[in-house]
Amino acid sequence: MYIIMVASECAPVAKVGGLGDVVFGLTRELEIRGHSVDIILPKYDCLRYDQIFNLQIAFKDLWVPWYDRAVHCSVYFGFVHGRKCFFIEPHSGENFFNRHMFYGQVDDDQRFAFFSKAALEFMLKSNKHPDIIHCHDWQTGLVPVLLYEIYKFVGMTHPRVCYTLHNLQHQGVTREHILRATGLNRHAYFFHPDRLQDNFNHAALNLMKGGIVYSNFVTTVSPRYAWEIMNTTQSFGLGHTLQVHRGKVGGILNGIDYEVWNPEIDRHIPRQYGINTLDGKCDNKRALRQRFWLQDVLKPIVGYVGRLDEQKGVPLITHAIHYCLQHGCQFVLLGTSADGRIGRHFWHLKRHYNDNPDCHIELGFNEELSHLIYAGAEMMVVPSRFEPCGLTQMIALKYGAVPIVRATGGLADTVFDANYADRPYHERNGYVFNDFNNAGIESALHRAIGMWYSFPQYFRELMINGMRHDYSWNYPGQHYLNVFELIRDK
Ligand code: ADP
């Protein structure tokens, strides 16, 4: 099959969170299985250009209709760790992708509506007729809308669209100007509850809703999250739409890329290790302590790596830091925040614990450093309010860091409680709590820390159980192919 991914992220060149990992990892898996995959991305100025091999112009003069004019674009091609990537660069006063950041601009709706339109225009003009267009999240929700309302009528009759929802919190709610900008125009037709009209605000358009309505299949990133968004308030207002289209909605658990996330071959850590050489983890623990000036004492290291966002459970992360330090643990945190208030909160904590030899808070994005934390820590906390899939806990499992998670979304699908899971012992791999409050996370931390100190052998078994489980792209890759096979134009 020929598949084109249209996405706003791809690790490691453009990564904000899990979406970037998924685009890269799934593409790689599909290629291993013999399919041809191209990725189309915006040519952001903040791409990690050092990670792109042989970047060169592939299509010089692409004219993308935009309002009542056309924007001149160039399309570049390069390899990102072997993946074939096209990068669209518009030459216009709006400077859509030269903002020194991926998201968070007032005109994000226009930036990504433009990108969606440009991606289709590029496919059309360069004569690409994929079997499947796979798009992701609100940023590319307009792709199936544009395909079936415009591009189908000018020759693109073949492609079918799979649309993956990575997080329903951000839906691309915007206004009518997007219709004029992209040439969809017909106001009354699109402002309809069955099409793009937002379910809360009838004067607004919802790009993610458009993606759900128009695509041939909708996947989300874990079975539990698929259930939650159709049956609980996790849908952020899209539950009804998903119910209407439930016949084409399914949950496929994300995988992680074991070429990137594998302690046996990881180049970012000082000592590689695996199930049979688990003691090697001690060297990484020592290196992590040296890196963060932590004292070398008999204590477990508890870690957190991730965005610092309300979704991730800021109050519980904070509580976990205090609790761990008071109960014989060291704590390391690596995270960034797009929210100024949350950022200030963690800067304050960082200053507070600055001289504490058991705590280090690193505020920034550092892919290489994250590897050392997974390899050096014995436990990782993921106390999310909601979590569509979550990669952190799956990476932690692979690195023998026991995850302590809240039972929500993909966390509930991947972490099975050491004491209470209704699973055989060899499948239990972490600690799980339900209630989103201090008592909830304490109940799990208390059991985990107690196990580390009192029954180190059992704790080690938990680590090994986690390392043994296969959370690679192997199974999810096959699931996606089943979906593609189901919908493709035969
Ligand atoms: P989300 O997609 O909601 O951000 P996930 O758990 O699905 O969360 O994916 C997070 C990914 O981003 C993981 O690979 C994690 O290691 C990485 N990550 C998050 N924050 C940072 C950071 N500050 N530095 C390095 N890697 C990070």
XYZ file of C-alpha atoms and ligand atoms in Angstrom:
517
model
C 0.000 0.000 0.000
C 1.032 3.593 -0.502
C 0.336 5.720 2.563
C 0.847 9.423 3.141
C 0.991 10.753 6.691
C -0.015 14.380 7.024
C 0.980 15.621 10.453
C 2.141 18.616 12.431
C 4.852 16.630 14.245
C 7.371 13.902 13.555
C 10.075 12.881 16.007
C 12.812 13.875 16.329
C 12.684 16.806 13.880
C 9.426 18.289 15.128
C 8.375 16.851 18.437
C 6.247 18.393 21.125
C 4.837 15.197 22.596
C 3.627 11.711 21.806
C 2.146 12.640 18.403
C 5.668 13.092 17.022
C 6.761 9.682 18.305
C 3.692 8.001 16.833
C 4.124 9.484 13.361
C 7.744 8.379 13.236
C 7.301 4.966 14.890
C 4.210 3.900 12.968
C 5.757 4.981 9.673
C 8.825 2.927 10.371
C 6.749 -0.135 11.241
C 4.636 0.183 8.082
C 7.811 0.422 5.999
C 9.292 -2.647 7.656
C 6.135 -4.458 6.602
C 6.797 -3.537 3.004
C 4.533 -0.524 2.517
C 5.587 2.792 1.089
C 5.054 5.771 3.383
C 5.661 9.494 2.835
C 5.303 12.040 5.603
C 4.242 15.619 4.879
C 5.169 18.238 7.484
C 5.317 22.022 7.689
C 8.815 23.391 7.176
C 9.073 25.053 10.579
C 12.083 27.267 11.196
C 12.581 25.393 14.485
C 12.890 21.946 12.914
C 15.923 20.031 14.128
C 17.721 20.411 10.816
C 20.682 18.452 12.178
C 18.421 15.378 12.099
C 17.443 15.709 8.420
C 19.620 14.011 5.854
C 20.054 15.365 2.359
C 17.414 18.097 2.488
C 16.722 19.442 -0.989
C 13.999 21.061 -3.041
C 11.578 18.493 -4.434
C 8.880 20.745 -5.894
C 9.793 24.322 -6.566
C 6.656 26.179 -7.484
C 3.571 24.997 -5.680
C 0.771 27.551 -5.741
C -1.753 27.002 -2.967
C -5.153 28.716 -3.305
C -5.743 30.803 -0.203
C -8.592 33.311 0.136
C -8.809 34.958 -3.285
C -5.126 34.605 -4.121
C -2.548 31.842 -4.281
C 0.435 31.419 -1.983
C 3.725 30.424 -3.520
C 5.309 27.436 -1.733
C 8.400 25.284 -2.093
C 8.394 21.665 -1.040
C 11.569 20.096 0.300
C 12.433 16.458 0.671
C 14.780 14.844 3.164
C 15.302 11.686 5.180
C 14.616 11.715 8.916
C 16.399 8.672 10.269
C 15.418 6.817 7.121
C 11.834 8.111 6.867
C 10.871 9.978 3.701
C 9.679 13.443 4.630
C 8.343 16.335 2.584
C 8.416 19.791 4.137
C 6.110 22.534 2.877
C 7.470 26.064 2.977
C 5.095 28.903 2.099
C 6.566 32.196 0.882
C 4.087 34.738 2.125
C 3.865 37.678 4.453
C 2.095 35.582 7.075
C 5.272 33.610 7.723
C 3.156 30.714 8.945
C 5.973 28.415 10.014
C 8.701 30.883 10.943
C 7.583 31.513 14.494
C 10.350 29.807 16.475
C 7.723 27.441 17.897
C 5.361 24.726 16.725
C 2.107 25.765 18.389
C 0.720 28.520 20.543
C 0.253 31.306 17.999
C -2.962 33.321 17.715
C -3.384 32.231 14.104
C -2.750 28.499 14.672
C -6.111 27.763 13.014
C -4.966 29.500 9.823
C -1.450 28.058 9.963
C -2.686 24.483 10.027
C -5.678 25.017 7.747
C -3.152 26.327 5.261
C -0.905 23.342 5.848
C -3.814 20.916 5.265
C -4.740 22.637 2.039
C -1.111 22.800 0.888
C -0.589 19.084 1.610
C -3.510 18.144 -0.678
C -2.488 20.624 -3.335
C 0.986 19.105 -3.272
C -0.401 15.569 -3.675
C -2.548 16.718 -6.565
C 0.144 18.641 -8.402
C 2.861 16.060 -7.871
C 0.549 13.277 -8.985
C 0.601 11.342 -5.759
C -2.351 9.029 -5.375
C -1.949 7.254 -2.049
C -4.256 4.447 -1.028
C -4.459 5.960 2.419
C -4.004 9.453 3.774
C -3.405 9.190 7.492
C -3.898 12.433 9.352
C -3.652 13.349 12.992
C -5.397 15.622 15.479
C -7.163 18.917 14.838
C -4.274 20.400 12.877
C -5.045 18.130 9.927
C -8.780 17.613 10.528
C -9.531 19.628 7.388
C -7.698 17.157 5.150
C -10.636 14.721 4.711
C -13.058 17.657 4.427
C -11.033 19.222 1.628
C -10.495 15.847 -0.023
C -14.177 14.972 -0.205
C -15.498 18.474 -0.857
C -12.909 19.741 -3.338
C -10.024 17.495 -4.352
C -12.129 14.453 -5.133
C -13.706 16.453 -7.955
C -10.419 17.393 -9.546
C -8.942 13.909 -9.777
C -8.172 12.615 -6.294
C -10.772 9.883 -6.268
C -8.576 7.099 -4.977
C -7.328 7.989 -1.453
C -9.230 7.064 1.685
C -8.624 8.755 4.995
C -7.771 7.378 8.398
C -7.935 10.046 11.091
C -6.264 9.525 14.458
C -7.311 11.438 17.558
C -4.391 11.862 19.942
C -6.035 14.286 22.338
C -9.553 15.708 22.335
C -8.669 18.616 24.554
C -7.548 20.644 21.552
C -10.060 20.622 18.712
C -9.208 23.591 16.519
C -12.321 25.632 17.231
C -12.349 28.539 14.860
C -14.549 30.838 12.821
C -16.023 31.188 9.381
C -12.954 32.801 7.768
C -11.360 29.342 7.496
C -14.058 28.408 4.960
C -13.203 31.409 2.804
C -9.474 30.861 3.189
C -9.566 27.229 2.080
C -12.130 27.615 -0.701
C -14.818 25.591 1.063
C -16.989 28.718 1.159
C -20.601 27.474 1.448
C -21.309 28.884 4.876
C -24.744 27.364 5.545
C -23.671 23.935 4.333
C -20.674 23.645 6.643
C -22.255 25.394 9.647
C -24.474 22.399 10.099
C -24.564 20.116 13.173
C -23.831 17.123 10.943
C -20.741 18.754 9.477
C -18.289 21.248 10.993
C -20.441 23.282 13.349
C -19.080 23.186 16.889
C -21.354 21.298 19.276
C -21.039 23.963 22.005
C -20.802 27.187 20.076
C -23.005 27.248 17.016
C -21.208 30.284 15.628
C -17.922 28.358 15.551
C -16.368 25.715 13.318
C -14.670 22.684 14.795
C -11.855 21.271 12.678
C -11.527 18.055 14.651
C -15.238 17.425 14.246
C -14.756 17.885 10.506
C -12.045 15.230 10.580
C -14.314 12.798 12.411
C -17.306 13.373 10.152
C -15.464 13.196 6.836
C -12.816 10.523 7.349
C -13.386 6.883 6.458
C -12.138 5.615 9.781
C -11.373 7.291 13.093
C -8.904 5.789 15.492
C -7.850 6.933 18.870
C -4.723 5.950 20.686
C -5.969 3.379 23.188
C -9.092 1.205 23.565
C -9.887 2.668 26.985
C -9.668 6.255 25.662
C -11.956 5.247 22.773
C -14.528 4.178 25.343
C -13.985 7.274 27.515
C -14.454 9.751 24.674
C -17.680 8.106 23.595
C -19.154 7.720 27.049
C -17.729 10.312 29.454
C -16.900 14.002 29.652
C -13.408 13.214 28.298
C -14.936 13.884 24.885
C -14.841 17.657 25.497
C -18.161 17.950 23.672
C -17.513 15.563 20.778
C -19.157 12.521 22.401
C -22.370 12.859 20.422
C -20.497 13.176 17.125
C -18.442 10.089 17.953
C -21.583 8.182 18.914
C -23.193 9.081 15.594
C -20.102 7.755 13.788
C -19.372 4.894 16.178
C -19.415 2.337 13.384
C -16.111 3.724 12.120
C -14.428 4.495 15.455
C -11.867 2.258 17.153
C -9.030 2.363 19.665
C -5.532 1.175 18.759
C -2.921 1.339 21.475
C 0.183 3.271 20.452
C 3.469 1.468 20.318
C 6.915 2.744 21.080
C 9.863 2.503 18.782
C 12.283 -0.029 20.232
C 15.046 1.246 17.940
C 14.856 4.523 19.842
C 13.653 3.358 23.238
C 15.623 0.281 24.147
C 18.148 0.194 27.005
C 20.081 -2.602 25.278
C 21.148 -0.369 22.382
C 20.506 3.152 23.688
C 23.405 5.440 22.739
C 22.285 8.219 25.066
C 22.968 6.287 28.258
C 26.413 5.445 29.651
C 25.682 1.760 30.265
C 23.409 -0.412 28.110
C 21.465 -3.114 29.928
C 18.628 -5.594 29.512
C 16.649 -8.141 31.499
C 19.692 -10.364 31.970
C 22.005 -7.476 32.749
C 19.697 -5.431 34.915
C 22.478 -4.519 37.313
C 23.764 -2.225 34.567
C 20.932 0.102 35.535
C 22.941 1.010 38.677
C 25.608 2.675 36.526
C 22.954 4.799 34.875
C 21.509 5.660 38.273
C 24.962 6.808 39.344
C 25.382 8.830 36.132
C 21.986 10.446 36.647
C 22.964 11.416 40.182
C 26.226 12.907 38.973
C 24.476 14.827 36.232
C 22.010 16.331 38.712
C 24.339 16.653 41.741
C 22.278 14.229 43.830
C 23.883 12.445 46.753
C 24.901 8.802 46.380
C 22.846 7.063 49.090
C 20.651 3.983 49.383
C 17.419 5.509 48.081
C 15.283 4.868 44.994
C 15.005 7.554 42.349
C 11.481 8.502 41.327
C 11.158 10.411 38.056
C 8.734 12.463 35.997
C 9.266 13.267 32.319
C 6.595 15.095 30.399
C 4.723 18.231 29.549
C 3.772 20.261 32.603
C 0.143 20.764 31.816
C -3.142 20.499 33.724
C -3.788 17.269 31.826
C -0.720 15.703 33.421
C -1.938 16.329 36.966
C 0.157 19.286 38.161
C -1.098 19.120 41.791
C -0.316 15.401 41.991
C 3.131 15.760 40.431
C 3.816 18.444 43.026
C 2.498 16.259 45.811
C 4.548 13.299 44.602
C 7.736 15.399 44.852
C 7.009 16.400 48.456
C 5.861 12.916 49.425
C 8.827 11.109 47.887
C 11.348 13.427 49.504
C 9.712 12.907 52.899
C 9.585 9.127 52.464
C 13.117 8.163 51.628
C 13.283 8.755 47.874
C 15.080 11.036 45.480
C 13.078 12.842 42.803
C 14.048 14.072 39.342
C 11.767 15.966 37.006
C 12.212 16.966 33.372
C 9.448 19.013 31.821
C 8.335 22.125 30.034
C 5.198 24.149 30.245
C 3.408 26.212 27.648
C 1.283 27.703 30.432
C 2.971 30.630 32.204
C 1.235 30.021 35.522
C 2.292 26.380 35.658
C 5.782 27.296 34.502
C 6.126 29.780 37.372
C 4.861 27.167 39.824
C 7.653 24.766 38.833
C 10.306 27.497 38.797
C 9.253 28.250 42.336
C 9.565 24.551 43.280
C 12.942 24.381 41.584
C 14.243 27.282 43.666
C 12.701 25.787 46.786
C 14.524 22.477 46.336
C 17.650 23.973 44.816
C 19.980 22.908 47.651
C 18.260 19.603 48.374
C 20.694 16.765 47.602
C 17.760 14.433 46.837
C 15.898 16.508 44.280
C 16.493 17.994 40.874
C 13.998 19.824 38.702
C 15.084 20.451 35.118
C 12.803 22.791 33.190
C 13.352 22.419 29.472
C 12.990 19.970 26.609
C 15.884 17.564 26.305
C 15.365 14.310 24.461
C 18.823 12.906 25.287
C 18.480 13.664 28.979
C 15.085 11.958 29.099
C 16.799 8.689 28.127
C 19.144 8.957 31.098
C 16.214 9.573 33.458
C 14.285 6.520 32.240
C 17.470 4.459 32.555
C 18.495 5.785 35.972
C 15.146 5.991 37.781
C 13.512 3.010 39.494
C 10.026 4.491 39.403
C 8.220 6.987 37.180
C 5.026 8.811 38.141
C 2.305 9.551 35.589
C -0.638 10.913 37.601
C -2.650 12.277 34.659
C -6.120 13.734 34.931
C -6.740 12.076 31.563
C -4.320 10.333 29.222
C -5.268 9.287 25.682
C -2.414 6.778 25.562
C 0.735 8.001 27.245
C 4.149 6.957 26.053
C 6.019 7.799 29.238
C 4.784 4.736 31.111
C 5.528 2.435 28.167
C 9.063 3.801 27.851
C 9.481 3.494 31.623
C 8.418 -0.166 31.446
C 11.005 -0.906 28.787
C 13.726 0.717 30.913
C 12.778 -1.154 34.074
C 11.415 1.944 35.805
C 8.225 0.872 37.550
C 5.339 3.172 36.549
C 3.007 4.641 39.149
C -0.047 5.814 37.255
C -3.615 6.935 37.544
C -6.152 4.505 36.047
C -7.233 6.525 33.032
C -7.082 6.089 29.242
C -4.020 4.306 27.917
C -2.432 4.204 31.371
C -5.159 1.788 32.458
C -4.571 -0.285 29.315
C -0.834 -0.717 29.894
C -0.070 -0.691 33.634
C -1.351 -3.474 35.877
C -1.206 -3.077 39.614
C 1.276 -5.212 41.548
C -1.251 -5.983 44.277
C -4.737 -5.564 42.864
C -4.740 -6.257 39.116
C -6.940 -9.110 37.934
C -3.993 -10.452 35.964
C -1.483 -13.223 36.567
C 1.587 -12.161 38.550
C 3.936 -12.230 35.599
C 1.822 -9.559 33.858
C 1.719 -7.145 36.788
C 4.108 -4.302 36.165
C 3.370 -1.192 38.235
C 1.166 0.658 40.691
C -2.206 2.100 39.836
C -4.534 4.459 41.700
C -7.996 5.741 40.877
C -8.830 8.936 42.720
C -7.380 12.167 41.437
C -6.264 13.451 44.834
C -3.309 13.343 47.206
C -4.608 10.289 49.035
C -4.910 8.473 45.717
C -1.313 8.935 44.621
C -0.035 8.401 48.167
C -1.700 4.994 48.259
C 0.299 3.913 45.216
C 3.580 5.605 46.181
C 3.395 4.145 49.665
C 3.098 0.603 48.288
C 5.826 1.110 45.693
C 8.345 2.631 48.089
C 7.544 -0.013 50.717
C 8.168 -2.751 48.175
C 11.496 -1.226 47.085
C 12.794 -1.083 50.667
C 11.276 -4.252 52.145
C 11.057 -6.710 49.234
C 13.715 -5.737 46.699
C 13.478 -9.106 45.008
C 9.752 -8.630 44.283
C 10.421 -5.114 43.112
C 13.004 -6.463 40.693
C 10.459 -8.957 39.381
C 8.048 -6.120 38.719
C 10.763 -4.320 36.752
C 11.430 -7.435 34.696
C 7.727 -8.049 34.052
C 7.543 -4.572 32.561
C 10.680 -4.996 30.460
C 9.452 -8.284 29.073
C 6.138 -7.026 27.716
C 6.087 -6.112 24.039
C 4.804 -2.556 23.618
C 6.551 -2.100 20.281
C 4.777 -1.121 17.051
C 4.500 -4.771 16.107
C 0.854 -5.282 17.149
C -0.422 -1.730 16.595
C 1.230 -1.700 13.153
C -0.838 -4.717 12.164
C -4.005 -3.150 13.603
C -3.512 0.000 11.555
C -2.950 -2.094 8.453
C -6.210 -3.939 9.121
C -7.989 -0.581 9.238
C -6.279 0.638 6.067
C -7.166 -2.601 4.310
C -10.787 -2.263 5.420
C -11.272 1.227 4.034
C -9.062 1.348 0.984
C -10.459 1.660 -2.502
C -10.009 -1.789 -3.967
P 1.916 13.817 25.423
O 1.814 13.366 24.000
O 0.594 14.113 26.060
O 2.885 14.946 25.624
P 3.059 11.198 25.917
O 3.340 10.471 27.190
O 2.189 10.519 24.918
O 2.511 12.611 26.302
O 4.445 11.494 25.167
C 5.428 12.265 25.754
C 6.724 12.075 24.991
O 7.466 13.291 25.029
C 7.627 11.037 25.638
O 8.459 10.501 24.632
C 8.447 11.870 26.616
O 9.667 11.237 26.952
C 8.657 13.130 25.796
N 8.852 14.361 26.570
C 7.889 15.113 27.162
N 8.433 16.186 27.768
C 9.762 16.110 27.542
C 10.869 16.950 27.904
N 10.710 18.052 28.620
N 12.107 16.585 27.493
C 12.272 15.446 26.761
N 11.267 14.626 26.378
C 10.034 14.957 26.767
